[in-house]
């Protein structure tokens, strides 16, 4: 909150000073201050902690990425920034958080609107992985097909293929229950003999 207020004050101050310079007749300095005002205005709608967290997550440094994400209050973010906040939080806390929490954050990021297609594809792949682990095979297949359509550059094609292979090998929750029930019956039959 405090950082947002400072950004607003800097933007308004630079705009006011720009108007003053143009009114005073200093057109060269006024033109320079227009650039400064635009710079502050752009950072009003960009959160530097999201940018730093993205850089650290790309370098597989999850701890620093989570540190920068923990400094952000999502209430003061623009809609697209909220989407990336939840997306990055899900990716950073994937190993530590519950699968349901990760899935909720990724679905929230998709509903808020991730801008890039490959980010949407990656979110859908991660949701598909959660669905596979919880026995929702059909939903996982649909999500992987959607991710394949979104991956126009083919950056995630190998990952999608490996997920589909795992899905072919993975047993569903019903199959696991049936195997457990059958195993129990065989043991009971052996004990009766």
mmCIF file of C-alpha atoms in Angstrom:
data_model
loop_
_atom_site.group_PDB
_atom_site.id
_atom_site.type_symbol
_atom_site.label_atom_id
_atom_site.label_comp_id
_atom_site.label_asym_id
_atom_site.label_seq_id
_atom_site.Cartn_x
_atom_site.Cartn_y
_atom_site.Cartn_z
ATOM 1 C CA UNK A 1 0.000 0.000 0.000
ATOM 2 C CA UNK A 2 2.756 2.410 0.979
ATOM 3 C CA UNK A 3 4.660 1.737 -2.261
ATOM 4 C CA UNK A 4 1.526 2.390 -4.322
ATOM 5 C CA UNK A 5 0.972 5.743 -2.598
ATOM 6 C CA UNK A 6 4.586 6.731 -3.267
ATOM 7 C CA UNK A 7 4.189 5.811 -6.956
ATOM 8 C CA UNK A 8 1.017 7.908 -7.236
ATOM 9 C CA UNK A 9 2.673 10.876 -5.511
ATOM 10 C CA UNK A 10 5.754 10.668 -7.760
ATOM 11 C CA UNK A 11 3.599 10.468 -10.871
ATOM 12 C CA UNK A 12 1.408 13.411 -9.855
ATOM 13 C CA UNK A 13 4.449 15.435 -8.738
ATOM 14 C CA UNK A 14 6.277 14.885 -12.006
ATOM 15 C CA UNK A 15 3.141 15.784 -13.976
ATOM 16 C CA UNK A 16 2.718 18.967 -11.964
ATOM 17 C CA UNK A 17 6.366 19.912 -12.423
ATOM 18 C CA UNK A 18 6.069 19.221 -16.171
ATOM 19 C CA UNK A 19 3.092 21.586 -16.436
ATOM 20 C CA UNK A 20 5.023 24.208 -14.456
ATOM 21 C CA UNK A 21 8.056 23.927 -16.767
ATOM 22 C CA UNK A 22 5.938 24.305 -19.900
ATOM 23 C CA UNK A 23 4.108 27.235 -18.340
ATOM 24 C CA UNK A 24 7.429 28.874 -17.428
ATOM 25 C CA UNK A 25 8.704 28.498 -21.004
ATOM 26 C CA UNK A 26 11.338 25.794 -20.393
ATOM 27 C CA UNK A 27 10.330 23.568 -23.256
ATOM 28 C CA UNK A 28 13.484 21.433 -23.308
ATOM 29 C CA UNK A 29 13.234 20.572 -19.621
ATOM 30 C CA UNK A 30 9.476 20.211 -19.966
ATOM 31 C CA UNK A 31 9.979 17.646 -22.746
ATOM 32 C CA UNK A 32 12.443 15.764 -20.571
ATOM 33 C CA UNK A 33 9.974 15.779 -17.672
ATOM 34 C CA UNK A 34 7.266 14.370 -19.990
ATOM 35 C CA UNK A 35 9.486 11.304 -20.401
ATOM 36 C CA UNK A 36 10.027 11.092 -16.645
ATOM 37 C CA UNK A 37 6.278 11.388 -16.046
ATOM 38 C CA UNK A 38 5.586 8.618 -18.564
ATOM 39 C CA UNK A 39 8.184 6.438 -16.817
ATOM 40 C CA UNK A 40 6.533 6.961 -13.424
ATOM 41 C CA UNK A 41 3.107 6.452 -14.976
ATOM 42 C CA UNK A 42 4.107 3.097 -16.450
ATOM 43 C CA UNK A 43 5.485 1.881 -13.142
ATOM 44 C CA UNK A 44 2.226 2.893 -11.517
ATOM 45 C CA UNK A 45 0.628 -0.019 -13.379
ATOM 46 C CA UNK A 46 3.615 -2.375 -13.135
ATOM 47 C CA UNK A 47 4.678 -3.960 -9.893
ATOM 48 C CA UNK A 48 8.441 -4.304 -9.588
ATOM 49 C CA UNK A 49 8.096 -7.199 -7.130
ATOM 50 C CA UNK A 50 6.232 -9.262 -9.741
ATOM 51 C CA UNK A 51 9.012 -8.557 -12.242
ATOM 52 C CA UNK A 52 11.727 -9.546 -9.738
ATOM 53 C CA UNK A 53 9.800 -12.668 -8.677
ATOM 54 C CA UNK A 54 9.439 -13.719 -12.320
ATOM 55 C CA UNK A 55 13.174 -13.347 -12.869
ATOM 56 C CA UNK A 56 14.010 -15.442 -9.807
ATOM 57 C CA UNK A 57 11.469 -18.134 -10.678
ATOM 58 C CA UNK A 58 12.925 -18.432 -14.180
ATOM 59 C CA UNK A 59 16.296 -19.053 -12.534
ATOM 60 C CA UNK A 60 14.654 -21.757 -10.359
ATOM 61 C CA UNK A 61 15.310 -19.733 -7.194
ATOM 62 C CA UNK A 62 11.970 -20.409 -5.508
ATOM 63 C CA UNK A 63 12.874 -18.934 -2.106
ATOM 64 C CA UNK A 64 13.747 -15.482 -3.450
ATOM 65 C CA UNK A 65 10.746 -15.589 -5.773
ATOM 66 C CA UNK A 66 8.442 -16.314 -2.834
ATOM 67 C CA UNK A 67 10.142 -13.548 -0.834
ATOM 68 C CA UNK A 68 9.279 -10.957 -3.487
ATOM 69 C CA UNK A 69 5.761 -12.331 -3.907
ATOM 70 C CA UNK A 70 5.146 -12.148 -0.159
ATOM 71 C CA UNK A 71 5.775 -8.380 -0.299
ATOM 72 C CA UNK A 72 2.809 -7.898 -2.643
ATOM 73 C CA UNK A 73 -0.716 -7.145 -1.509
ATOM 74 C CA UNK A 74 -2.956 -8.367 -4.360
ATOM 75 C CA UNK A 75 -5.713 -5.897 -3.453
ATOM 76 C CA UNK A 76 -3.673 -3.048 -4.964
ATOM 77 C CA UNK A 77 -2.855 -4.765 -8.233
ATOM 78 C CA UNK A 78 -4.444 -4.257 -11.615
ATOM 79 C CA UNK A 79 -6.496 -7.229 -12.904
ATOM 80 C CA UNK A 80 -3.740 -8.627 -15.165
ATOM 81 C CA UNK A 81 -1.156 -8.217 -12.435
ATOM 82 C CA UNK A 82 -3.415 -10.141 -10.063
ATOM 83 C CA UNK A 83 -3.550 -12.943 -12.621
ATOM 84 C CA UNK A 84 0.240 -13.123 -12.786
ATOM 85 C CA UNK A 85 0.503 -12.817 -9.008
ATOM 86 C CA UNK A 86 -1.667 -15.914 -8.501
ATOM 87 C CA UNK A 87 0.097 -17.714 -11.361
ATOM 88 C CA UNK A 88 3.540 -17.065 -9.888
ATOM 89 C CA UNK A 89 2.367 -17.902 -6.348
ATOM 90 C CA UNK A 90 1.077 -21.258 -7.594
ATOM 91 C CA UNK A 91 4.326 -22.040 -9.397
ATOM 92 C CA UNK A 92 6.505 -20.923 -6.483
ATOM 93 C CA UNK A 93 4.573 -22.793 -3.793
ATOM 94 C CA UNK A 94 3.796 -25.878 -5.878
ATOM 95 C CA UNK A 95 6.084 -28.131 -3.849
ATOM 96 C CA UNK A 96 5.080 -26.806 -0.426
ATOM 97 C CA UNK A 97 1.347 -26.163 -0.795
ATOM 98 C CA UNK A 98 -1.542 -28.600 -1.101
ATOM 99 C CA UNK A 99 -2.552 -29.648 -4.593
ATOM 100 C CA UNK A 100 -6.007 -28.142 -4.143
ATOM 101 C CA UNK A 101 -4.512 -24.764 -3.184
ATOM 102 C CA UNK A 102 -2.239 -24.799 -6.214
ATOM 103 C CA UNK A 103 -5.146 -25.709 -8.473
ATOM 104 C CA UNK A 104 -7.321 -22.917 -7.030
ATOM 105 C CA UNK A 105 -4.597 -20.311 -7.568
ATOM 106 C CA UNK A 106 -3.994 -21.444 -11.158
ATOM 107 C CA UNK A 107 -7.709 -21.438 -11.955
ATOM 108 C CA UNK A 108 -8.018 -17.964 -10.437
ATOM 109 C CA UNK A 109 -5.101 -16.765 -12.581
ATOM 110 C CA UNK A 110 -6.774 -18.164 -15.704
ATOM 111 C CA UNK A 111 -10.101 -16.565 -14.822
ATOM 112 C CA UNK A 112 -8.474 -13.163 -14.245
ATOM 113 C CA UNK A 113 -6.766 -13.427 -17.621
ATOM 114 C CA UNK A 114 -3.157 -14.377 -18.232
ATOM 115 C CA UNK A 115 -1.893 -12.351 -21.164
ATOM 116 C CA UNK A 116 0.481 -14.744 -22.925
ATOM 117 C CA UNK A 117 -0.644 -17.982 -24.530
ATOM 118 C CA UNK A 118 2.308 -19.981 -23.226
ATOM 119 C CA UNK A 119 1.523 -18.840 -19.659
ATOM 120 C CA UNK A 120 -2.069 -20.021 -20.112
ATOM 121 C CA UNK A 121 -0.786 -23.310 -21.538
ATOM 122 C CA UNK A 122 1.602 -23.798 -18.608
ATOM 123 C CA UNK A 123 -1.176 -23.087 -16.106
ATOM 124 C CA UNK A 124 -3.441 -25.622 -17.821
ATOM 125 C CA UNK A 125 -0.664 -28.221 -17.846
ATOM 126 C CA UNK A 126 -0.133 -27.760 -14.111
ATOM 127 C CA UNK A 127 -3.869 -28.039 -13.451
ATOM 128 C CA UNK A 128 -3.917 -31.188 -15.610
ATOM 129 C CA UNK A 129 -1.110 -32.651 -13.472
ATOM 130 C CA UNK A 130 -3.186 -32.022 -10.336
ATOM 131 C CA UNK A 131 -6.232 -33.567 -12.016
ATOM 132 C CA UNK A 132 -4.207 -36.662 -12.956
ATOM 133 C CA UNK A 133 -2.988 -37.088 -9.397
ATOM 134 C CA UNK A 134 -6.499 -36.775 -8.011
ATOM 135 C CA UNK A 135 -8.015 -39.226 -10.500
ATOM 136 C CA UNK A 136 -9.844 -36.777 -12.785
ATOM 137 C CA UNK A 137 -8.492 -38.230 -15.998
ATOM 138 C CA UNK A 138 -11.048 -36.800 -18.461
ATOM 139 C CA UNK A 139 -10.565 -33.251 -17.190
ATOM 140 C CA UNK A 140 -6.790 -33.694 -17.422
ATOM 141 C CA UNK A 141 -7.089 -34.829 -21.056
ATOM 142 C CA UNK A 142 -9.235 -31.808 -21.929
ATOM 143 C CA UNK A 143 -6.789 -29.426 -20.258
ATOM 144 C CA UNK A 144 -3.814 -30.956 -22.057
ATOM 145 C CA UNK A 145 -5.613 -30.628 -25.404
ATOM 146 C CA UNK A 146 -6.358 -26.969 -24.665
ATOM 147 C CA UNK A 147 -2.716 -26.423 -23.672
ATOM 148 C CA UNK A 148 -1.577 -27.999 -26.928
ATOM 149 C CA UNK A 149 -3.763 -25.556 -28.898
ATOM 150 C CA UNK A 150 -2.365 -22.593 -26.940
ATOM 151 C CA UNK A 151 1.247 -23.693 -27.467
ATOM 152 C CA UNK A 152 1.565 -22.283 -30.988
ATOM 153 C CA UNK A 153 5.378 -22.070 -30.873
ATOM 154 C CA UNK A 154 5.801 -25.663 -29.689
ATOM 155 C CA UNK A 155 7.811 -24.730 -26.595
ATOM 156 C CA UNK A 156 5.804 -27.057 -24.361
ATOM 157 C CA UNK A 157 5.113 -29.860 -26.850
ATOM 158 C CA UNK A 158 7.610 -32.295 -25.285
ATOM 159 C CA UNK A 159 6.194 -31.619 -21.840
ATOM 160 C CA UNK A 160 2.641 -32.191 -23.077
ATOM 161 C CA UNK A 161 3.673 -35.463 -24.766
ATOM 162 C CA UNK A 162 5.326 -36.732 -21.583
ATOM 163 C CA UNK A 163 2.221 -35.806 -19.570
ATOM 164 C CA UNK A 164 0.032 -37.752 -22.009
ATOM 165 C CA UNK A 165 2.352 -40.767 -21.726
ATOM 166 C CA UNK A 166 2.125 -40.590 -17.941
ATOM 167 C CA UNK A 167 -1.629 -40.370 -18.218
ATOM 168 C CA UNK A 168 -1.666 -43.544 -20.306
ATOM 169 C CA UNK A 169 0.335 -45.352 -17.650
ATOM 170 C CA UNK A 170 -1.394 -43.861 -14.639
ATOM 171 C CA UNK A 171 -4.283 -45.715 -13.135
ATOM 172 C CA UNK A 172 -7.465 -43.958 -12.217
ATOM 173 C CA UNK A 173 -8.794 -43.710 -8.672
ATOM 174 C CA UNK A 174 -11.457 -46.340 -9.450
ATOM 175 C CA UNK A 175 -8.832 -48.763 -10.746
ATOM 176 C CA UNK A 176 -6.807 -48.283 -7.570
ATOM 177 C CA UNK A 177 -9.848 -48.935 -5.388
ATOM 178 C CA UNK A 178 -10.771 -52.031 -7.386
ATOM 179 C CA UNK A 179 -7.206 -53.359 -7.120
ATOM 180 C CA UNK A 180 -7.232 -52.809 -3.370
ATOM 181 C CA UNK A 181 -10.591 -54.525 -3.011
ATOM 182 C CA UNK A 182 -9.500 -57.508 -5.101
ATOM 183 C CA UNK A 183 -6.280 -57.842 -3.177
ATOM 184 C CA UNK A 184 -8.221 -57.901 0.074
ATOM 185 C CA UNK A 185 -10.492 -60.685 -1.225
ATOM 186 C CA UNK A 186 -7.552 -62.821 -2.300
ATOM 187 C CA UNK A 187 -5.960 -62.469 1.104
ATOM 188 C CA UNK A 188 -9.252 -63.423 2.769
ATOM 189 C CA UNK A 189 -9.577 -66.486 0.527
ATOM 190 C CA UNK A 190 -6.036 -67.611 1.333
ATOM 191 C CA UNK A 191 -6.690 -67.260 5.059
ATOM 192 C CA UNK A 192 -9.848 -69.360 4.793
ATOM 193 C CA UNK A 193 -7.917 -72.251 3.168
#
